[in-house]
PDB file of C-alpha atoms in Angstrom:
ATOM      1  CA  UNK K 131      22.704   6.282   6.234  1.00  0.00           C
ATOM      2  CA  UNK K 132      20.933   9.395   4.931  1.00  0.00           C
ATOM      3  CA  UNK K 133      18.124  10.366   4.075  1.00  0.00           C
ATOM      4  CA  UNK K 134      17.558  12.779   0.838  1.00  0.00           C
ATOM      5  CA  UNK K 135      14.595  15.073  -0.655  1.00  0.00           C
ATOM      6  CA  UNK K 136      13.403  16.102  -3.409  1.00  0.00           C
ATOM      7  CA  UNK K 137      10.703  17.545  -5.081  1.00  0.00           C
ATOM      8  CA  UNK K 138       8.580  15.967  -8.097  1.00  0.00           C
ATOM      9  CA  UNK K 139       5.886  18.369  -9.440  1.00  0.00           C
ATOM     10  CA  UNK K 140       3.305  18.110  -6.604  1.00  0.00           C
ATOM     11  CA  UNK K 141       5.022  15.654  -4.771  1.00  0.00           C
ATOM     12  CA  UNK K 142       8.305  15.713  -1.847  1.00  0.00           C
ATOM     13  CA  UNK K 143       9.951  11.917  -2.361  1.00  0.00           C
ATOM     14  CA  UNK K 144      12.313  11.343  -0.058  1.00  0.00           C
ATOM     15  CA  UNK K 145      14.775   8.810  -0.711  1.00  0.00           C
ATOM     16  CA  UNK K 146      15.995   6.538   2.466  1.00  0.00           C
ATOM     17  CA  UNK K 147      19.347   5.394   1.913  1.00  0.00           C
ATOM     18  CA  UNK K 148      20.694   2.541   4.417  1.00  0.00           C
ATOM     19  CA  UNK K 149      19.452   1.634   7.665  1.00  0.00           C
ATOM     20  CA  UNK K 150      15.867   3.159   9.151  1.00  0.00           C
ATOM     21  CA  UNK K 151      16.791   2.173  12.963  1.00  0.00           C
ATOM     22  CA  UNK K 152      16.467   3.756  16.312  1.00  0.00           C
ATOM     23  CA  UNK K 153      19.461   5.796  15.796  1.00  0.00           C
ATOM     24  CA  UNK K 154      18.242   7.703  12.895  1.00  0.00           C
ATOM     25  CA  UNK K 155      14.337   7.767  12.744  1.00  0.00           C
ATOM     26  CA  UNK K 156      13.925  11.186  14.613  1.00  0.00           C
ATOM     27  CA  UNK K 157      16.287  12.685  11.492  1.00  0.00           C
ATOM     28  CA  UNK K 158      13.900  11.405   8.807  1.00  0.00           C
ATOM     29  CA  UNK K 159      11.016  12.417  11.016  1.00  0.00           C
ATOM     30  CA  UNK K 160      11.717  16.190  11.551  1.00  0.00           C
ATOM     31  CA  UNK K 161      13.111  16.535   7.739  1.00  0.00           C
ATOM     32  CA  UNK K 162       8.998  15.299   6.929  1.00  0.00           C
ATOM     33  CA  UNK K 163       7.389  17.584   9.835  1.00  0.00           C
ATOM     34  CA  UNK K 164       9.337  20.395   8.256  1.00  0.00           C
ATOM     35  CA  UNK K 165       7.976  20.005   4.586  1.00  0.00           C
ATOM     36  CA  UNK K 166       4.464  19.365   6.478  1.00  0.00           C
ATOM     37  CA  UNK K 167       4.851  23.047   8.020  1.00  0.00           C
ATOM     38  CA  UNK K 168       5.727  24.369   4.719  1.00  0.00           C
ATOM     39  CA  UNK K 169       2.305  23.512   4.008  1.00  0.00           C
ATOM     40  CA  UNK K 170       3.363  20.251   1.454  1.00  0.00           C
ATOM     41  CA  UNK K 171       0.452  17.600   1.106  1.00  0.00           C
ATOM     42  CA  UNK K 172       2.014  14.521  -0.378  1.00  0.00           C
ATOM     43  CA  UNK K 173       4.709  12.718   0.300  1.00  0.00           C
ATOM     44  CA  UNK K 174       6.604   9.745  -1.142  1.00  0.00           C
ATOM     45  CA  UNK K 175       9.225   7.820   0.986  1.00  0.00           C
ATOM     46  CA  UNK K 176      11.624   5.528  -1.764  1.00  0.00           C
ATOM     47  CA  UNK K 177      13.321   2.515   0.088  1.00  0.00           C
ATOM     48  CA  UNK K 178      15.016   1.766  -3.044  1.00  0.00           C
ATOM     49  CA  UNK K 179      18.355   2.094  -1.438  1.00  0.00           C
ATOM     50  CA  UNK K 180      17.329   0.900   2.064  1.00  0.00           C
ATOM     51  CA  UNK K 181      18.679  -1.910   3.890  1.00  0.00           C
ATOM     52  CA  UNK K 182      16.628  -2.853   6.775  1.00  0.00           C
ATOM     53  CA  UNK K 183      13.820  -0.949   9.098  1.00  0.00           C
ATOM     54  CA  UNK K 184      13.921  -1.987  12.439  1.00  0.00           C
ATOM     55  CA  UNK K 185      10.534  -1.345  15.228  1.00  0.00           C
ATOM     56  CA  UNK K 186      11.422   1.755  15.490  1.00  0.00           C
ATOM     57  CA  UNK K 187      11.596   2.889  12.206  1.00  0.00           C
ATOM     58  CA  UNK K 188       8.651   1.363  11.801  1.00  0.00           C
ATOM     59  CA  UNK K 189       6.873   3.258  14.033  1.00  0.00           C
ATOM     60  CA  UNK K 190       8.182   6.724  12.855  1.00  0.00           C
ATOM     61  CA  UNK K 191       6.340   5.695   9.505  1.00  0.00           C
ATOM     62  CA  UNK K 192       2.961   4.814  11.051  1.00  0.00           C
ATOM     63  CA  UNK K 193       3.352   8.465  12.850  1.00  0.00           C
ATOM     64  CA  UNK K 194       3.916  10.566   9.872  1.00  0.00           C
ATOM     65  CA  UNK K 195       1.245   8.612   8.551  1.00  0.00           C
ATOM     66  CA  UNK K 196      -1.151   9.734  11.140  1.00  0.00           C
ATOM     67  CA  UNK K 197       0.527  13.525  11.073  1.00  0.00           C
ATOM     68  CA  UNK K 198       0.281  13.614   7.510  1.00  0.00           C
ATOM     69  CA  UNK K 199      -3.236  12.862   7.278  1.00  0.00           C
ATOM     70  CA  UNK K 200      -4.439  14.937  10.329  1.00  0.00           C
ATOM     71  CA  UNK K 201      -3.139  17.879   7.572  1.00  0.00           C
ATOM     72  CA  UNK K 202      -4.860  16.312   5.071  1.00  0.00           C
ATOM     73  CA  UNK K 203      -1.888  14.941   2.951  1.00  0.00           C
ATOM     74  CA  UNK K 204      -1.114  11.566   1.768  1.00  0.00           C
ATOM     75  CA  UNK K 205       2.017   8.830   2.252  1.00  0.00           C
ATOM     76  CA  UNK K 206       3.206   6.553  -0.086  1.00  0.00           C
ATOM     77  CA  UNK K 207       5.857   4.131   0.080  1.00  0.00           C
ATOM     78  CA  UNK K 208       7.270   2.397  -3.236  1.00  0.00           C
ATOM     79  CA  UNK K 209      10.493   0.174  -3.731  1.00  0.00           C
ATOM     80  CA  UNK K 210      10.285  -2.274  -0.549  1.00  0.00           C
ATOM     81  CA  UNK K 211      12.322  -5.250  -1.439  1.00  0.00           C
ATOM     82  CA  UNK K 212      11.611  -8.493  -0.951  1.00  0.00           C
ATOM     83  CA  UNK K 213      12.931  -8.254   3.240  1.00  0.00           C
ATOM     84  CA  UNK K 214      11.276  -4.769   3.807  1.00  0.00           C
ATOM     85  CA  UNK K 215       7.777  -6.487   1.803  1.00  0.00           C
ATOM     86  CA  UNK K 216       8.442  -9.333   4.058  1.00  0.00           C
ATOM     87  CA  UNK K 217       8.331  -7.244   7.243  1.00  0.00           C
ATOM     88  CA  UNK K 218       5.550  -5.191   6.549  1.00  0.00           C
ATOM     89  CA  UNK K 219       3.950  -8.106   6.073  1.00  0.00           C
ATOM     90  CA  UNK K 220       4.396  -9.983   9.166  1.00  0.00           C
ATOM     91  CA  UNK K 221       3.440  -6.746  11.339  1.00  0.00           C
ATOM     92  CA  UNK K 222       0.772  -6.252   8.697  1.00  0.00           C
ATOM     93  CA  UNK K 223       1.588  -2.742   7.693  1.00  0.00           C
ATOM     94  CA  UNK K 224       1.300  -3.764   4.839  1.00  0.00           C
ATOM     95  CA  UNK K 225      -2.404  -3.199   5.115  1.00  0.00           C
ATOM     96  CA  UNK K 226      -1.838   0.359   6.802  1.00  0.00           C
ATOM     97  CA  UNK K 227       0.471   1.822   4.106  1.00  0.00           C
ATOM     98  CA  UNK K 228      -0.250   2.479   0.132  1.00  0.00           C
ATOM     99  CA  UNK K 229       2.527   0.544  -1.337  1.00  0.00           C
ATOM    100  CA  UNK K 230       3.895   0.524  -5.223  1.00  0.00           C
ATOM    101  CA  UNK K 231       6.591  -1.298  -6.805  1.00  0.00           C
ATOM    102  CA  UNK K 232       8.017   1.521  -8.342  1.00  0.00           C
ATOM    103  CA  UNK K 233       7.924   5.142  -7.758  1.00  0.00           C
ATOM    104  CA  UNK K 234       6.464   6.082 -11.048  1.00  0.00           C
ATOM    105  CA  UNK K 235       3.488   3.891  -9.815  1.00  0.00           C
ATOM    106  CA  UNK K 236       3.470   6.057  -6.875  1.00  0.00           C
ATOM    107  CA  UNK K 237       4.123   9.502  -8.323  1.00  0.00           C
ATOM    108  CA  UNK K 238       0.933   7.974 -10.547  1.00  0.00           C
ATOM    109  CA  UNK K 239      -1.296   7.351  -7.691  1.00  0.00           C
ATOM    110  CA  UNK K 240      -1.623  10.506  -6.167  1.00  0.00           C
TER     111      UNK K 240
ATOM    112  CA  UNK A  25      29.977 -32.723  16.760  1.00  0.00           C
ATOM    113  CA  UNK A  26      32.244 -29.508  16.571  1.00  0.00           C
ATOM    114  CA  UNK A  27      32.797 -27.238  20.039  1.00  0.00           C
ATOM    115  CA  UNK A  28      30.703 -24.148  19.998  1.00  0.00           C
ATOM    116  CA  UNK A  29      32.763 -21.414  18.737  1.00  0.00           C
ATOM    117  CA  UNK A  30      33.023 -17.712  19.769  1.00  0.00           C
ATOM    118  CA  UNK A  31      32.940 -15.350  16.697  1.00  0.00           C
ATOM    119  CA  UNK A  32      31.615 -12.045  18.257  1.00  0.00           C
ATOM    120  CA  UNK A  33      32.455 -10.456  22.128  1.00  0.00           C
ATOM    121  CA  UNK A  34      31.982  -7.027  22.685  1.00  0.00           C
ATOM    122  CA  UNK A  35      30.820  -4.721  24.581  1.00  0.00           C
ATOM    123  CA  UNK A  36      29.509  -1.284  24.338  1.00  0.00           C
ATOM    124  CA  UNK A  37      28.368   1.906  25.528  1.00  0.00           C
ATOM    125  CA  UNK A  38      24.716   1.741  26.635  1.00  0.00           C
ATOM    126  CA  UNK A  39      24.138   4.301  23.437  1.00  0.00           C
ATOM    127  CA  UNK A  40      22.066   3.693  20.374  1.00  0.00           C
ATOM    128  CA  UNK A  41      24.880   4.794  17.816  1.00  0.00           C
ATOM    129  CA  UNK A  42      26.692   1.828  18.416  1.00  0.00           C
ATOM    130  CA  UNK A  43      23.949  -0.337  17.113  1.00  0.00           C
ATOM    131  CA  UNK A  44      24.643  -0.054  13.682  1.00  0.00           C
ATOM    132  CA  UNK A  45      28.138  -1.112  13.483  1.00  0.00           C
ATOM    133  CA  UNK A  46      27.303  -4.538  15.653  1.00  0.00           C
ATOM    134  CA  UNK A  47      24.721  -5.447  13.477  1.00  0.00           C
ATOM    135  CA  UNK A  48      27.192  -4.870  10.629  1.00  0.00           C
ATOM    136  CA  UNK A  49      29.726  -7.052  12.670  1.00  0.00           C
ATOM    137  CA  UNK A  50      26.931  -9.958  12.973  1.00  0.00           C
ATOM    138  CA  UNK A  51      25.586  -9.709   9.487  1.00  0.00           C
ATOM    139  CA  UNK A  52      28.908 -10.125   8.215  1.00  0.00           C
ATOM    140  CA  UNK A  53      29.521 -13.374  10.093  1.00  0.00           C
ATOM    141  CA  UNK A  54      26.219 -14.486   8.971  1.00  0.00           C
ATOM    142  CA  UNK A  55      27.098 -14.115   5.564  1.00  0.00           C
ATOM    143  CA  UNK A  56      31.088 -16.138   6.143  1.00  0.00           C
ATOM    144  CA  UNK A  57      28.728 -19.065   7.129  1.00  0.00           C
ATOM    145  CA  UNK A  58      26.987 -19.232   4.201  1.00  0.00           C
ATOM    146  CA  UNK A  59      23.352 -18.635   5.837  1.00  0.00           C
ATOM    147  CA  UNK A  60      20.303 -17.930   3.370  1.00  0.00           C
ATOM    148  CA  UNK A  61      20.348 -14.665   2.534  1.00  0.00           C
ATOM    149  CA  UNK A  62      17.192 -13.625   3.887  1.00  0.00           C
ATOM    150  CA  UNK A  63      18.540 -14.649   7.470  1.00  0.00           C
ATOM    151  CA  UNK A  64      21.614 -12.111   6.667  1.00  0.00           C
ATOM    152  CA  UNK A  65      20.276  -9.297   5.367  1.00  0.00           C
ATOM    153  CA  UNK A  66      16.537  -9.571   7.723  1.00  0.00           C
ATOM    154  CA  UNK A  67      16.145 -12.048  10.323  1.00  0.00           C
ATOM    155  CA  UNK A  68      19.567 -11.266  12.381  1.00  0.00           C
ATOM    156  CA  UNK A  69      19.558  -7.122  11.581  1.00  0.00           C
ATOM    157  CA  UNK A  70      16.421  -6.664  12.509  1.00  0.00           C
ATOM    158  CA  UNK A  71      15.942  -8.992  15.478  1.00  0.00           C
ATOM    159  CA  UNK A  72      19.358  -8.047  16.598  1.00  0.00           C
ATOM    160  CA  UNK A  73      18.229  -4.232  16.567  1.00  0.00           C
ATOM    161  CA  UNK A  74      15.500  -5.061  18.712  1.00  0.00           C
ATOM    162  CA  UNK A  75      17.784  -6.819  21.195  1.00  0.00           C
ATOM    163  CA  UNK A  76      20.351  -3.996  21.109  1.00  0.00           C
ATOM    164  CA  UNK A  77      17.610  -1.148  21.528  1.00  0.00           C
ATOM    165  CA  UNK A  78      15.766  -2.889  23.523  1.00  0.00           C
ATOM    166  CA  UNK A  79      19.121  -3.609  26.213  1.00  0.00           C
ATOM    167  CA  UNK A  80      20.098   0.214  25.888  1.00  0.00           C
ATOM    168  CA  UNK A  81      16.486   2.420  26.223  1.00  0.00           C
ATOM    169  CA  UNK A  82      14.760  -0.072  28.467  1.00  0.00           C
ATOM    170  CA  UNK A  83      17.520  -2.376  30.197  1.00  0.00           C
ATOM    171  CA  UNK A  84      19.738   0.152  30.537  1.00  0.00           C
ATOM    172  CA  UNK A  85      17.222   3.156  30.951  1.00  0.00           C
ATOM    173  CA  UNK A  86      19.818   4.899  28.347  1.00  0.00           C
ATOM    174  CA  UNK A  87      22.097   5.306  31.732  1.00  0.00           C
ATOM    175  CA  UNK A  88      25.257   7.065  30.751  1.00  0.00           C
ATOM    176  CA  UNK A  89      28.434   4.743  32.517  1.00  0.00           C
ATOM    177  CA  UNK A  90      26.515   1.659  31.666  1.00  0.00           C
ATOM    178  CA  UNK A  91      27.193  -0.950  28.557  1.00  0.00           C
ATOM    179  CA  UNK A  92      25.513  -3.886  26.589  1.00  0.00           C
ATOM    180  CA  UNK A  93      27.546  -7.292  25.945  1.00  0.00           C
ATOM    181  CA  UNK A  94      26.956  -8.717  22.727  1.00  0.00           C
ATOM    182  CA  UNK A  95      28.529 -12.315  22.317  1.00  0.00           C
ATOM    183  CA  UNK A  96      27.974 -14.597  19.240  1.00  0.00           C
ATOM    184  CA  UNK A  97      28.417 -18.456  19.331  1.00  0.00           C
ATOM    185  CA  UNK A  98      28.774 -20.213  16.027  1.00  0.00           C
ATOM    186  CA  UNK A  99      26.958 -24.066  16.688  1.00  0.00           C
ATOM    187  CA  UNK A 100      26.853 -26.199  14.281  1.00  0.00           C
ATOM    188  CA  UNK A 101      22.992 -26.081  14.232  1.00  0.00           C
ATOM    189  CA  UNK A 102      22.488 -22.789  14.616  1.00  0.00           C
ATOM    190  CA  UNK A 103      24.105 -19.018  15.142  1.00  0.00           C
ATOM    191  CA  UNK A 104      23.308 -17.734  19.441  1.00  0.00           C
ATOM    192  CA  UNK A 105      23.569 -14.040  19.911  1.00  0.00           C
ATOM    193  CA  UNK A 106      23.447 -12.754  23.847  1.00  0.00           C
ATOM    194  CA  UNK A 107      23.056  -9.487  24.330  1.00  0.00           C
ATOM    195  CA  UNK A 108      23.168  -8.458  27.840  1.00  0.00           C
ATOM    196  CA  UNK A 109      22.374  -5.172  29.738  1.00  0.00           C
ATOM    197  CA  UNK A 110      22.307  -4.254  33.409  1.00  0.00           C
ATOM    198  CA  UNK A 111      18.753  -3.296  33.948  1.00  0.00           C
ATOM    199  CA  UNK A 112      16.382  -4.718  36.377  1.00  0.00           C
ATOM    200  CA  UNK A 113      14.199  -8.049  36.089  1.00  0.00           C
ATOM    201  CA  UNK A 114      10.997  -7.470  33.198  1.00  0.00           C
ATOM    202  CA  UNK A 115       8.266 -10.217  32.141  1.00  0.00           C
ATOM    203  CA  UNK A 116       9.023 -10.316  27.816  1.00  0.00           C
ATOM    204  CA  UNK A 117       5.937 -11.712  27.489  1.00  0.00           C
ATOM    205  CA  UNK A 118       3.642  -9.171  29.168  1.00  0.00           C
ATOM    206  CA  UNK A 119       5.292  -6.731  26.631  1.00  0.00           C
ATOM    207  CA  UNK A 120       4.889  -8.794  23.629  1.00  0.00           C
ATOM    208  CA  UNK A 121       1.888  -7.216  21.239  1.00  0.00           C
ATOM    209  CA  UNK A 122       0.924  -9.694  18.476  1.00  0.00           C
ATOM    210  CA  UNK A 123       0.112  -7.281  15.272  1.00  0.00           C
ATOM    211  CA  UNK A 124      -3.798  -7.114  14.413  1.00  0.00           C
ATOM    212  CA  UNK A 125      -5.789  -4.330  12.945  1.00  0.00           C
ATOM    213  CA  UNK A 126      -6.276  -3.214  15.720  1.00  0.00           C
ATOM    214  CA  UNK A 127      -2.604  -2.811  16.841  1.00  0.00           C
ATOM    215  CA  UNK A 128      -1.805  -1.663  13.663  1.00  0.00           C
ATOM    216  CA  UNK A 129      -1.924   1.914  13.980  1.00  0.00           C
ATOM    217  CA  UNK A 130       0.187   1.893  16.970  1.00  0.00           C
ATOM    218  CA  UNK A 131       3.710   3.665  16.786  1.00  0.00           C
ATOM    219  CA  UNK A 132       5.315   1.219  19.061  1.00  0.00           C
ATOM    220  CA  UNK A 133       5.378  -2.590  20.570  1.00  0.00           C
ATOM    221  CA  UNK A 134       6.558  -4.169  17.515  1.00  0.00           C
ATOM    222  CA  UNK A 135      10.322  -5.023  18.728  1.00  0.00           C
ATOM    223  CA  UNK A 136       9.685  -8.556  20.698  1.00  0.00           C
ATOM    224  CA  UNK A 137       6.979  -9.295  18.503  1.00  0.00           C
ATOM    225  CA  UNK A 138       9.776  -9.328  15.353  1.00  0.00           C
ATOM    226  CA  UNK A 139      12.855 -10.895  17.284  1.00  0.00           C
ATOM    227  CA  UNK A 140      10.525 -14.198  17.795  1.00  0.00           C
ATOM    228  CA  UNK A 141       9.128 -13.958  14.529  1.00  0.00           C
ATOM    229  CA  UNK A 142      12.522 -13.790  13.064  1.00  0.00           C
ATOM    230  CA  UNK A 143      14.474 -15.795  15.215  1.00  0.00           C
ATOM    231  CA  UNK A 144      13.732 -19.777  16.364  1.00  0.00           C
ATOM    232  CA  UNK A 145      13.766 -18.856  19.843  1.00  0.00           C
ATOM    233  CA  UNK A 146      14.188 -16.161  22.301  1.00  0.00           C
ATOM    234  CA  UNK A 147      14.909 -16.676  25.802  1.00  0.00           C
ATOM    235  CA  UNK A 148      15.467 -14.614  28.482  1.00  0.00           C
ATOM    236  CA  UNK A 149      17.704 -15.225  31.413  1.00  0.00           C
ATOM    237  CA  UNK A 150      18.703 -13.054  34.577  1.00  0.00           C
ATOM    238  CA  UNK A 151      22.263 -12.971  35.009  1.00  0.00           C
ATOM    239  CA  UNK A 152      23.134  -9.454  37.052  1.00  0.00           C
ATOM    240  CA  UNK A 153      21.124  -7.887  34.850  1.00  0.00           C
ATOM    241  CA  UNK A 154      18.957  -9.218  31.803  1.00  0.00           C
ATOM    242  CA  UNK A 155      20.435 -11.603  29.038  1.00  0.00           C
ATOM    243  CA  UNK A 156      18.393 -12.074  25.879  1.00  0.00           C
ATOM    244  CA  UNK A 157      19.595 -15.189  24.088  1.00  0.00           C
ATOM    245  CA  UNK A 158      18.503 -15.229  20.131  1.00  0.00           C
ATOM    246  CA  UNK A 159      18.854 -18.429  18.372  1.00  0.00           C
ATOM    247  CA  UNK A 160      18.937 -19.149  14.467  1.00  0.00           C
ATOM    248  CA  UNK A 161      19.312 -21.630  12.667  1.00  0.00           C
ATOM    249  CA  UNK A 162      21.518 -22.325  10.610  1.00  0.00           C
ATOM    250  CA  UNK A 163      19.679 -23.646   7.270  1.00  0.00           C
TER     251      UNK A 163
END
């Protein structure tokens, strides 16, 4: 599991590859915080290469949400397959998060 | 009918590293048995997770010197994971937070919520310490 970033014109995408579980979400967390100091606005997280997001991931997405705005920046997630769309669905996240299918739909949206 | 048979006993140290690589131990079982994808690659990782995290930062308070037992039971109905920790006695359903829009902003309280969404039942039995019994099955 890793967790990868890049930068694409205005936007930082960072690419989650493998498991987002309780053993890894503080990793992903401070690598966001630290663009967020740098004073970067918008941010894409790909799951293209994710395997499953357990509670706790899940709730290290709803608070960089909340961080990201308080700066006035903007999340969006692209790439959940069917199991990630699935559970965002049940725990209705799905209505919290601005989600595309791909990440040039995302890129597009800011 | 066949007898119950034991495809997973281990145990661990109460630390959240070890997660991974049980879940990758179950999943792979799920998938010898032929069980609908979704149920491999979702239901069991992700409800498993729950149990596992769930024995280790609240069971077993994190405590260094403690462990979590993971056993897996192949029925012929259905897969039975029991994960057990040695943490004191706790009501599951006082802690169980059913997703709204108005829990939705919240950045925790989803774990039992998800393991009985994605399992077909979740018990929980005192035994020492706490046992949480998931059940799946299997078609």
């Amino acid at each position: 599991m890793s967790f990868s970033i890049s930068k694409q014109g205005e936007v930082v995408v960072v690419d989650v590859e493998g498991q987002l579980i309780v053993g890894n979400r503080q990793e992903l967390k401070q690598k966001v915080l630290d663009e967020l100091e740098r004073g970067e606005k918008k941010f894409l997280i790909d799951f293209s290469q994710t395997g499953y997001i357990d509670s706790s991931g899940l709730g290290v997405l709803v608070s960089l949400s909340k961080k990201i705005r308080e700066q006035g920046g903007e999340l969006r997630l692209a790439n959940l397959n069917d199991d990630l769309q699935t559970l965002f669905e049940l725990t209705k996240l799905d209505t919290l998060f601005q989600i595309s299918d791909t990440r040039e739909r995302a890129l597009e949206s800011f | 009918m066949a007898r119950p048979r034991v495809a997973l006993d281990i145990e661990i140290p109460s630390d959240v590293k070890y997660i991974e690589h049980v879940v990758e131990l179950a999943t792979k079982e799920c998938r010898e048995l032929h069980l609908p994808a979704q149920k491999c690659s979702l239901n069991i990782p992700v409800a498993l997770s729950e149990a596992l995290s769930n024995a280790i930062l609240r069971g077993n308070a994190n405590g260094s010197g403690k462990h979590v037992r993971i056993r897996a039971t192949i029925r012929d109905d259905a897969i039975v994971f029991d994960v057990s920790d040695e943490g004191p006695d706790f009501d599951m359903e006082k802690l169980r937070v059913e997703p709204s829009l108005e829990t939705v902003t919240r950045e925790e309280g989803r774990g039992l919520f998800l393991m009985h969404r994605l399992m077909d039942s979740v018990e929980h039995i005192r035994k020492g310490g706490n046992v949480i019994r998931l059940t799946l099955r299997r078609e």
